[in-house]
Amino acid sequence: MSFSEQFHNLLHDIDQSRKSLAALMERFNAEISFARAFADALPEKKSEWESLIVKSVEHVSNAISTSGAIDVAKAVTEAEGILAPIGKVAKDYTIHCCGHAHIDMNWMWPWQDTVSVTHDTFSTVNKLMDEFPEFHFSQSQASTYKAMEQYCPEIFEMIKQRVKEGRWEITASNWVEGDKNIVSGESLCRHLLYTRKYVKEKFGLEPEDIKIDWSPDTFGHAYTIPSILKHGGVNRYYFHRTGPGKWLTKWRSADGSEVYAYKDKDKYAYNGPIDPMDMGAVISDYVKETGLKDFMYVYGVGDHGGGPTRKDLRKAMEIKDWPIFPTVKMSTTNAFFDAVEAANPDLPVTDSDMNFIFEGCYTAQSNIKRANRVSEIILPEAETLSLIAGAVAGFPYPSDTLLKAWENTLFNHFHDILPGSGIHATYEYSQGLFQEIQATAGSIRTRALRGLTSKINTAAAANAKPTTFGAGLGDGLGAGVGDTTIPGGITGYNAGAASAEPFVIYNQKPWARSEMVYAKVWNKEVLADKVVVRDSNGNEFKGQVMGHAHYWGHNYTTVAFNAKVPALGYNVYAIDNAVDPITAEGACIKTGMYDVYGNKIPSSVGSSILENEFLKVQVDWASGAICSMIDKETGVEYVPDGKLLGLIEGYQETPHGMTSWCIGQATECTPLIQGGDLHVTHNGPNRVAVRTTHKYRNSRVTVEIGLNAGSRMVDFDVRLHWVEIGTPETGVPMLKAAFPLNAKPGATATYEIPFGSQQRPQSAQEVPALKWADISGKTEEGKAGITLVNDSKYGHSCNENTLRLTLIRSSYDPDPLPEVADHTIKFAVVPHAGECDVIAATRLGEEFNSPVSVASATVQDGPLPAEKSFVEVLTPEVMVSTVKKAEASDGLVIRMYNMTGKDTVAKVKISDLVKAGAAAKETDTLERPVSANTAKMDGDTLSVAVPGFSNTTVVIG
């Protein structure tokens, strides 16, 4: 052997000896650290064990300080012998090491990177399983499996094999690790339903095989989540952000449903390595807190995937043999929670929501917020319309098409997509999915509604005989193709009636509605003073011409009229010109200078009064906001003296980091109280409205305030030409709308949450709410309040008796230009007497987000009457969230939730969609029968028990 080789080998031996010595000392230090923490966790052992710990440390210290050769291995082994009583007890405690890869969907990278990250991560896991037979892996999110099935089929087949081996644990009970604050309760149910369905079809796993909701990075957890999860077969919850600072609790919803909630308090949480110093500390803290002997330690590189490493697994193999350490086991979440459930511990109860973190995420990226709201509304409506059109017109139920649209919707719920904390490419992809969702639901709703319309008798309302091909048909056929400006989700396509124009007005909600309808009459002269609207009983009333315009080669007139439509059904109206001019009373407008009682006074400040049979609303010209809103019956003034309701406020936040996630300190507030340019846009009798335009910095803010005849709702239509940009130098510009209530201090704020509502203390902090929020308090006349509904916003606050809705925030990281665009934002206020009525508020929110649909029809006979209801809820406390086809049969599924805390037996009348007296089965969310069935059909009426604050699913047929 040459000198060079001898020298190299000597250096290698020295290096190995150094590494061996370092490993021994690392082991001993970790054991001592654990022993100290463990002694503190078991007070009855503390005094005895502390003396052993001191003795063992002294033994190693003396051995190291002794002159001559040092046998460190011998010293450490002897010290471990001293600690043996501690080690013996420690081995009764198990650390369940659960390997995981946190994969963010399109967070700081585009979709193609997400697919690559998933592929590379899962490939790595497969190789590690070959190398380490004890290694188990746990992975959430059905979307990751679906991506592999679509793009990397060999990886998908590998996963199926590993699942069969019992080494790959699927922890996906949701399509993605999604937001739990600003999605609807029905969407949360669809996560459970479609994920369980997918996992069973692809991997053969039953819901009982996956009992966990894996949500480590979710930014907040609504109060109703345990109830929703329990109905979907989930009783375990893993999370990290927000909530109480305890490792393990029973998380309880208001209906009494509970899940085991494991809050990962480890410094690495769900993204860490196997670190024995950390493991020893956290298990001791866990034992001290819970008294349990099984602990879950989640490890693996995450966010951009990666998962467990070879280094992690080698370390795990090493430390499992350490004598003074708990039992270390390559394990699964199922094994851990099974052990916890077997121990049946007496755990503390968390009886509340677990919020809030990252309040900026309720408003960042307004386009994805709107996409979510629209998607959650139009898909259930498309399902219900498909059922109805199938029953009366043979329309085939598009199960596969709807499922794909739902998968796209659920994907967009990911906790770095919907909250607005992704890069620009994130939202390019999500908006593409949203276009697919709209195309799917739009085509289904249009085809189904036109199929339904083709079977309805419209001749009576038109007051004309049915037309036949080539005889008496109008020339408007095809006008309005693709025109989606009419509310209600169907195009303004004209059916081509020759005389009066019949329209089928469809109500998507299972209660009767009286609502202002906007219909378009194409290529005909409509006389403003003679326009008449006729129902099928021959009753006539005045329509209001809202305006004339031109659209892609055709002229049209928009006519507004009040339609009464039965519960989840339709009514037929026709628009015609009367022989003589028609007058009518309804809503009116006065423009000039008035006091709050409508008396004209001399003043340099102008205002307009919008008035109908219920309300007198005074709009200040300079601000374009409401300076007075009086209930004409009670005389209650809802706007405090000197305040403005609906006032637009501009804010500037100081520069700060994570602007998409966090709202910074506001150093500037600019209420738009001057400089408004007000115009009357509609002057009755069916609708009155005024429009004000302000310049805010470089942007334009236009607000139309309207009041309809027969309504207690005052609506706001905000059009923003928004070019404000946030920067690290200037901070974040933001707009809010303020709604002060004329009440004594301490008014109560109530907010809609998934499948329920919640009161929260007044605070300037932003909180999440869905379609509505309410402020109610004591006034001089009694109790009164204001319900605020919106069409696309989620960030609210309530402070000093002023409810606020955040309209837009120009955050600048990670996307530097999220909001520069034209925006349309709609919201409305409804004043009410008494405290907040959650039933009324929830219905208002549903109606505001689902305006009735208007479908043009020909003059025709048909087998269906001119007015009909298909589903009607007869129990006001209950809200129906879906009426759809069953997943595994041709049965009808109806899901409902109780808006109140009072147990009730819900009654729902169902016509034509199921056979009278059909079998009704109460099921879980997954549409599996439950043991105690309370559902039954009595003729055409379903009855089923719906406990207070809970939800119930029924399959009929």
mmCIF file of N, CA and C in Angstrom, residues 743-823:
data_model
loop_
_atom_site.group_PDB
_atom_site.id
_atom_site.type_symbol
_atom_site.label_atom_id
_atom_site.label_comp_id
_atom_site.label_asym_id
_atom_site.label_seq_id
_atom_site.Cartn_x
_atom_site.Cartn_y
_atom_site.Cartn_z
ATOM 1 N N ALA A 743 -78.277 52.896 16.747
ATOM 2 C CA ALA A 743 -78.631 52.101 17.918
ATOM 3 C C ALA A 743 -77.715 52.478 19.067
ATOM 4 N N LYS A 744 -78.086 52.047 20.245
ATOM 5 C CA LYS A 744 -77.253 52.287 21.412
ATOM 6 C C LYS A 744 -75.984 51.444 21.314
ATOM 7 N N PRO A 745 -74.916 51.870 21.986
ATOM 8 C CA PRO A 745 -73.651 51.122 21.886
ATOM 9 C C PRO A 745 -73.816 49.650 22.250
ATOM 10 N N GLY A 746 -73.019 48.813 21.583
ATOM 11 C CA GLY A 746 -73.034 47.380 21.913
ATOM 12 C C GLY A 746 -73.962 46.557 21.058
ATOM 13 N N ALA A 747 -74.259 47.020 19.849
ATOM 14 C CA ALA A 747 -75.111 46.224 18.958
ATOM 15 C C ALA A 747 -74.461 44.881 18.663
ATOM 16 N N THR A 748 -75.289 43.911 18.275
ATOM 17 C CA THR A 748 -74.827 42.541 18.043
ATOM 18 C C THR A 748 -74.581 42.313 16.551
ATOM 19 N N ALA A 749 -73.416 41.751 16.248
ATOM 20 C CA ALA A 749 -73.076 41.420 14.867
ATOM 21 C C ALA A 749 -73.205 39.916 14.670
ATOM 22 N N THR A 750 -73.906 39.515 13.610
ATOM 23 C CA THR A 750 -74.114 38.109 13.281
ATOM 24 C C THR A 750 -73.671 37.874 11.847
ATOM 25 N N TYR A 751 -73.012 36.737 11.614
ATOM 26 C CA TYR A 751 -72.426 36.467 10.307
ATOM 27 C C TYR A 751 -72.818 35.065 9.839
ATOM 28 N N GLU A 752 -73.051 34.927 8.537
ATOM 29 C CA GLU A 752 -73.327 33.606 7.987
ATOM 30 C C GLU A 752 -72.033 32.816 7.859
ATOM 31 N N ILE A 753 -72.063 31.550 8.291
ATOM 32 C CA ILE A 753 -70.954 30.621 8.132
ATOM 33 C C ILE A 753 -71.494 29.385 7.419
ATOM 34 N N PRO A 754 -70.646 28.449 6.989
ATOM 35 C CA PRO A 754 -71.162 27.270 6.278
ATOM 36 C C PRO A 754 -72.229 26.529 7.082
ATOM 37 N N PHE A 755 -73.422 26.397 6.509
ATOM 38 C CA PHE A 755 -74.561 25.717 7.132
ATOM 39 C C PHE A 755 -74.938 26.316 8.487
ATOM 40 N N GLY A 756 -74.817 27.632 8.627
ATOM 41 C CA GLY A 756 -75.216 28.214 9.903
ATOM 42 C C GLY A 756 -74.879 29.684 9.991
ATOM 43 N N SER A 757 -74.875 30.187 11.221
ATOM 44 C CA SER A 757 -74.542 31.578 11.489
ATOM 45 C C SER A 757 -73.884 31.665 12.852
ATOM 46 N N GLN A 758 -73.242 32.802 13.116
ATOM 47 C CA GLN A 758 -72.488 32.949 14.352
ATOM 48 C C GLN A 758 -72.425 34.408 14.748
ATOM 49 N N GLN A 759 -72.648 34.679 16.023
ATOM 50 C CA GLN A 759 -72.446 36.016 16.556
ATOM 51 C C GLN A 759 -70.980 36.172 16.954
ATOM 52 N N ARG A 760 -70.433 37.358 16.706
ATOM 53 C CA ARG A 760 -69.053 37.636 17.092
ATOM 54 C C ARG A 760 -68.993 39.014 17.734
ATOM 55 N N PRO A 761 -68.083 39.212 18.669
ATOM 56 C CA PRO A 761 -67.967 40.532 19.306
ATOM 57 C C PRO A 761 -67.595 41.597 18.290
ATOM 58 N N GLN A 762 -68.034 42.811 18.554
ATOM 59 C CA GLN A 762 -67.634 43.917 17.698
ATOM 60 C C GLN A 762 -66.118 44.105 17.770
ATOM 61 N N SER A 763 -65.519 44.304 16.613
ATOM 62 C CA SER A 763 -64.067 44.481 16.539
ATOM 63 C C SER A 763 -63.731 45.042 15.176
ATOM 64 N N ALA A 764 -62.655 45.822 15.123
ATOM 65 C CA ALA A 764 -62.196 46.338 13.837
ATOM 66 C C ALA A 764 -61.528 45.247 13.008
ATOM 67 N N GLN A 765 -61.241 44.106 13.627
ATOM 68 C CA GLN A 765 -60.607 43.014 12.907
ATOM 69 C C GLN A 765 -61.562 42.447 11.859
ATOM 70 N N GLU A 766 -61.034 42.138 10.677
ATOM 71 C CA GLU A 766 -61.853 41.516 9.637
ATOM 72 C C GLU A 766 -62.194 40.082 10.033
ATOM 73 N N VAL A 767 -63.431 39.705 9.753
ATOM 74 C CA VAL A 767 -63.890 38.348 10.000
ATOM 75 C C VAL A 767 -64.586 37.843 8.738
ATOM 76 N N PRO A 768 -64.646 36.518 8.578
ATOM 77 C CA PRO A 768 -65.273 35.987 7.370
ATOM 78 C C PRO A 768 -66.778 35.825 7.523
ATOM 79 N N ALA A 769 -67.484 36.032 6.450
ATOM 80 C CA ALA A 769 -68.907 35.722 6.381
ATOM 81 C C ALA A 769 -69.223 35.381 4.936
ATOM 82 N N LEU A 770 -70.295 34.642 4.736
ATOM 83 C CA LEU A 770 -70.668 34.217 3.394
ATOM 84 C C LEU A 770 -71.568 35.264 2.739
ATOM 85 N N LYS A 771 -72.844 34.953 2.552
ATOM 86 C CA LYS A 771 -73.705 35.828 1.762
ATOM 87 C C LYS A 771 -74.306 36.978 2.560
ATOM 88 N N TRP A 772 -74.272 36.896 3.887
ATOM 89 C CA TRP A 772 -74.895 37.973 4.654
ATOM 90 C C TRP A 772 -74.214 38.194 5.998
ATOM 91 N N ALA A 773 -74.415 39.403 6.509
ATOM 92 C CA ALA A 773 -74.036 39.766 7.872
ATOM 93 C C ALA A 773 -75.123 40.696 8.389
ATOM 94 N N ASP A 774 -75.231 40.786 9.696
ATOM 95 C CA ASP A 774 -76.326 41.566 10.288
ATOM 96 C C ASP A 774 -75.816 42.310 11.514
ATOM 97 N N ILE A 775 -76.307 43.532 11.687
ATOM 98 C CA ILE A 775 -76.065 44.278 12.914
ATOM 99 C C ILE A 775 -77.413 44.686 13.490
ATOM 100 N N SER A 776 -77.652 44.351 14.748
ATOM 101 C CA SER A 776 -78.937 44.633 15.394
ATOM 102 C C SER A 776 -78.683 45.137 16.803
ATOM 103 N N GLY A 777 -79.516 46.081 17.227
ATOM 104 C CA GLY A 777 -79.335 46.633 18.565
ATOM 105 C C GLY A 777 -80.557 47.360 19.056
ATOM 106 N N LYS A 778 -80.418 47.993 20.205
ATOM 107 C CA LYS A 778 -81.520 48.723 20.839
ATOM 108 C C LYS A 778 -81.575 50.142 20.292
ATOM 109 N N THR A 779 -82.779 50.536 19.881
ATOM 110 C CA THR A 779 -83.008 51.897 19.415
ATOM 111 C C THR A 779 -83.975 52.583 20.381
ATOM 112 N N GLU A 780 -84.284 53.827 20.113
ATOM 113 C CA GLU A 780 -85.238 54.545 20.960
ATOM 114 C C GLU A 780 -86.621 53.924 20.871
ATOM 115 N N GLU A 781 -86.942 53.328 19.733
ATOM 116 C CA GLU A 781 -88.275 52.743 19.528
ATOM 117 C C GLU A 781 -88.335 51.269 19.892
ATOM 118 N N GLY A 782 -87.187 50.645 20.200
ATOM 119 C CA GLY A 782 -87.141 49.208 20.466
ATOM 120 C C GLY A 782 -85.906 48.612 19.837
ATOM 121 N N LYS A 783 -86.003 47.372 19.420
ATOM 122 C CA LYS A 783 -84.869 46.720 18.770
ATOM 123 C C LYS A 783 -85.034 46.779 17.252
ATOM 124 N N ALA A 784 -83.930 46.989 16.570
ATOM 125 C CA ALA A 784 -83.954 47.051 15.116
ATOM 126 C C ALA A 784 -82.563 46.750 14.590
ATOM 127 N N GLY A 785 -82.488 46.511 13.296
ATOM 128 C CA GLY A 785 -81.184 46.196 12.728
ATOM 129 C C GLY A 785 -81.191 46.267 11.218
ATOM 130 N N ILE A 786 -80.044 45.950 10.653
ATOM 131 C CA ILE A 786 -79.840 45.972 9.204
ATOM 132 C C ILE A 786 -79.168 44.666 8.796
ATOM 133 N N THR A 787 -79.731 43.989 7.811
ATOM 134 C CA THR A 787 -79.087 42.833 7.214
ATOM 135 C C THR A 787 -78.407 43.264 5.928
ATOM 136 N N LEU A 788 -77.138 42.943 5.806
ATOM 137 C CA LEU A 788 -76.342 43.278 4.629
ATOM 138 C C LEU A 788 -76.085 42.004 3.834
ATOM 139 N N VAL A 789 -76.500 41.983 2.583
ATOM 140 C CA VAL A 789 -76.244 40.841 1.704
ATOM 141 C C VAL A 789 -75.291 41.286 0.595
ATOM 142 N N ASN A 790 -74.558 40.326 0.033
ATOM 143 C CA ASN A 790 -73.604 40.668 -1.016
ATOM 144 C C ASN A 790 -73.532 39.536 -2.028
ATOM 145 N N ASP A 791 -72.947 39.817 -3.199
ATOM 146 C CA ASP A 791 -72.916 38.819 -4.261
ATOM 147 C C ASP A 791 -71.547 38.181 -4.475
ATOM 148 N N SER A 792 -70.495 38.667 -3.767
ATOM 149 C CA SER A 792 -69.164 38.103 -4.067
ATOM 150 C C SER A 792 -68.105 38.423 -3.030
ATOM 151 N N LYS A 793 -68.474 38.956 -1.881
ATOM 152 C CA LYS A 793 -67.485 39.428 -0.912
ATOM 153 C C LYS A 793 -67.571 38.624 0.390
ATOM 154 N N TYR A 794 -66.426 38.572 1.108
ATOM 155 C CA TYR A 794 -66.358 37.742 2.308
ATOM 156 C C TYR A 794 -65.766 38.454 3.525
ATOM 157 N N GLY A 795 -65.037 39.545 3.331
ATOM 158 C CA GLY A 795 -64.384 40.220 4.443
ATOM 159 C C GLY A 795 -65.286 41.274 5.066
ATOM 160 N N HIS A 796 -65.563 41.110 6.358
ATOM 161 C CA HIS A 796 -66.441 42.030 7.091
ATOM 162 C C HIS A 796 -65.754 42.483 8.373
ATOM 163 N N SER A 797 -66.242 43.577 8.921
ATOM 164 C CA SER A 797 -65.871 43.987 10.274
ATOM 165 C C SER A 797 -67.042 44.744 10.859
ATOM 166 N N CYS A 798 -67.065 44.844 12.177
ATOM 167 C CA CYS A 798 -68.125 45.605 12.844
ATOM 168 C C CYS A 798 -67.520 46.262 14.077
ATOM 169 N N ASN A 799 -67.512 47.578 14.080
ATOM 170 C CA ASN A 799 -66.902 48.316 15.174
ATOM 171 C C ASN A 799 -67.675 49.605 15.384
ATOM 172 N N GLU A 800 -67.917 49.934 16.653
ATOM 173 C CA GLU A 800 -68.648 51.151 17.007
ATOM 174 C C GLU A 800 -69.991 51.219 16.288
ATOM 175 N N ASN A 801 -70.681 50.083 16.286
ATOM 176 C CA ASN A 801 -72.020 49.973 15.683
ATOM 177 C C ASN A 801 -72.031 50.246 14.181
ATOM 178 N N THR A 802 -70.889 50.065 13.533
ATOM 179 C CA THR A 802 -70.819 50.231 12.087
ATOM 180 C C THR A 802 -70.335 48.931 11.457
ATOM 181 N N LEU A 803 -71.186 48.349 10.649
ATOM 182 C CA LEU A 803 -70.831 47.155 9.889
ATOM 183 C C LEU A 803 -70.138 47.600 8.608
ATOM 184 N N ARG A 804 -69.030 46.934 8.284
ATOM 185 C CA ARG A 804 -68.298 47.282 7.062
ATOM 186 C C ARG A 804 -68.086 46.054 6.198
ATOM 187 N N LEU A 805 -68.097 46.298 4.893
ATOM 188 C CA LEU A 805 -67.820 45.269 3.899
ATOM 189 C C LEU A 805 -66.621 45.732 3.077
ATOM 190 N N THR A 806 -65.567 44.918 3.051
ATOM 191 C CA THR A 806 -64.394 45.276 2.252
ATOM 192 C C THR A 806 -64.654 44.924 0.798
ATOM 193 N N LEU A 807 -64.490 45.900 -0.072
ATOM 194 C CA LEU A 807 -64.817 45.748 -1.487
ATOM 195 C C LEU A 807 -63.616 45.312 -2.320
ATOM 196 N N ILE A 808 -62.441 45.865 -2.032
ATOM 197 C CA ILE A 808 -61.273 45.544 -2.851
ATOM 198 C C ILE A 808 -60.012 45.944 -2.089
ATOM 199 N N ARG A 809 -58.946 45.134 -2.248
ATOM 200 C CA ARG A 809 -57.625 45.429 -1.663
ATOM 201 C C ARG A 809 -56.565 45.128 -2.727
ATOM 202 N N SER A 810 -55.718 46.073 -2.995
ATOM 203 C CA SER A 810 -54.662 45.873 -3.982
ATOM 204 C C SER A 810 -53.377 45.406 -3.300
ATOM 205 N N SER A 811 -53.380 44.151 -2.837
ATOM 206 C CA SER A 811 -52.170 43.572 -2.278
ATOM 207 C C SER A 811 -51.102 43.485 -3.368
ATOM 208 N N TYR A 812 -49.852 43.284 -2.965
ATOM 209 C CA TYR A 812 -48.792 43.283 -3.972
ATOM 210 C C TYR A 812 -47.850 42.086 -3.871
ATOM 211 N N ASP A 813 -48.117 41.168 -2.964
ATOM 212 C CA ASP A 813 -47.312 39.952 -2.967
ATOM 213 C C ASP A 813 -48.177 38.771 -2.509
ATOM 214 N N PRO A 814 -48.047 37.605 -3.183
ATOM 215 C CA PRO A 814 -47.050 37.321 -4.216
ATOM 216 C C PRO A 814 -47.422 37.804 -5.626
ATOM 217 N N ASP A 815 -48.654 38.208 -5.849
ATOM 218 C CA ASP A 815 -49.068 38.720 -7.166
ATOM 219 C C ASP A 815 -49.031 40.245 -7.103
ATOM 220 N N PRO A 816 -48.204 40.896 -7.919
ATOM 221 C CA PRO A 816 -48.090 42.356 -7.793
ATOM 222 C C PRO A 816 -49.272 43.132 -8.367
ATOM 223 N N LEU A 817 -50.089 42.514 -9.236
ATOM 224 C CA LEU A 817 -51.192 43.237 -9.880
ATOM 225 C C LEU A 817 -52.463 42.383 -9.859
ATOM 226 N N PRO A 818 -53.041 42.173 -8.684
ATOM 227 C CA PRO A 818 -54.199 41.281 -8.634
ATOM 228 C C PRO A 818 -55.529 41.914 -8.982
ATOM 229 N N GLU A 819 -55.647 43.257 -8.944
ATOM 230 C CA GLU A 819 -56.977 43.859 -8.985
ATOM 231 C C GLU A 819 -57.189 44.887 -10.085
ATOM 232 N N VAL A 820 -56.179 45.229 -10.864
ATOM 233 C CA VAL A 820 -56.343 46.258 -11.896
ATOM 234 C C VAL A 820 -57.287 45.735 -12.975
ATOM 235 N N ALA A 821 -58.505 46.260 -12.966
ATOM 236 C CA ALA A 821 -59.546 45.770 -13.870
ATOM 237 C C ALA A 821 -60.822 46.559 -13.610
ATOM 238 N N ASP A 822 -61.857 46.256 -14.383
ATOM 239 C CA ASP A 822 -63.199 46.754 -14.099
ATOM 240 C C ASP A 822 -63.930 45.716 -13.253
ATOM 241 N N HIS A 823 -64.538 46.155 -12.169
ATOM 242 C CA HIS A 823 -65.210 45.255 -11.237
ATOM 243 C C HIS A 823 -66.664 45.672 -11.069
#
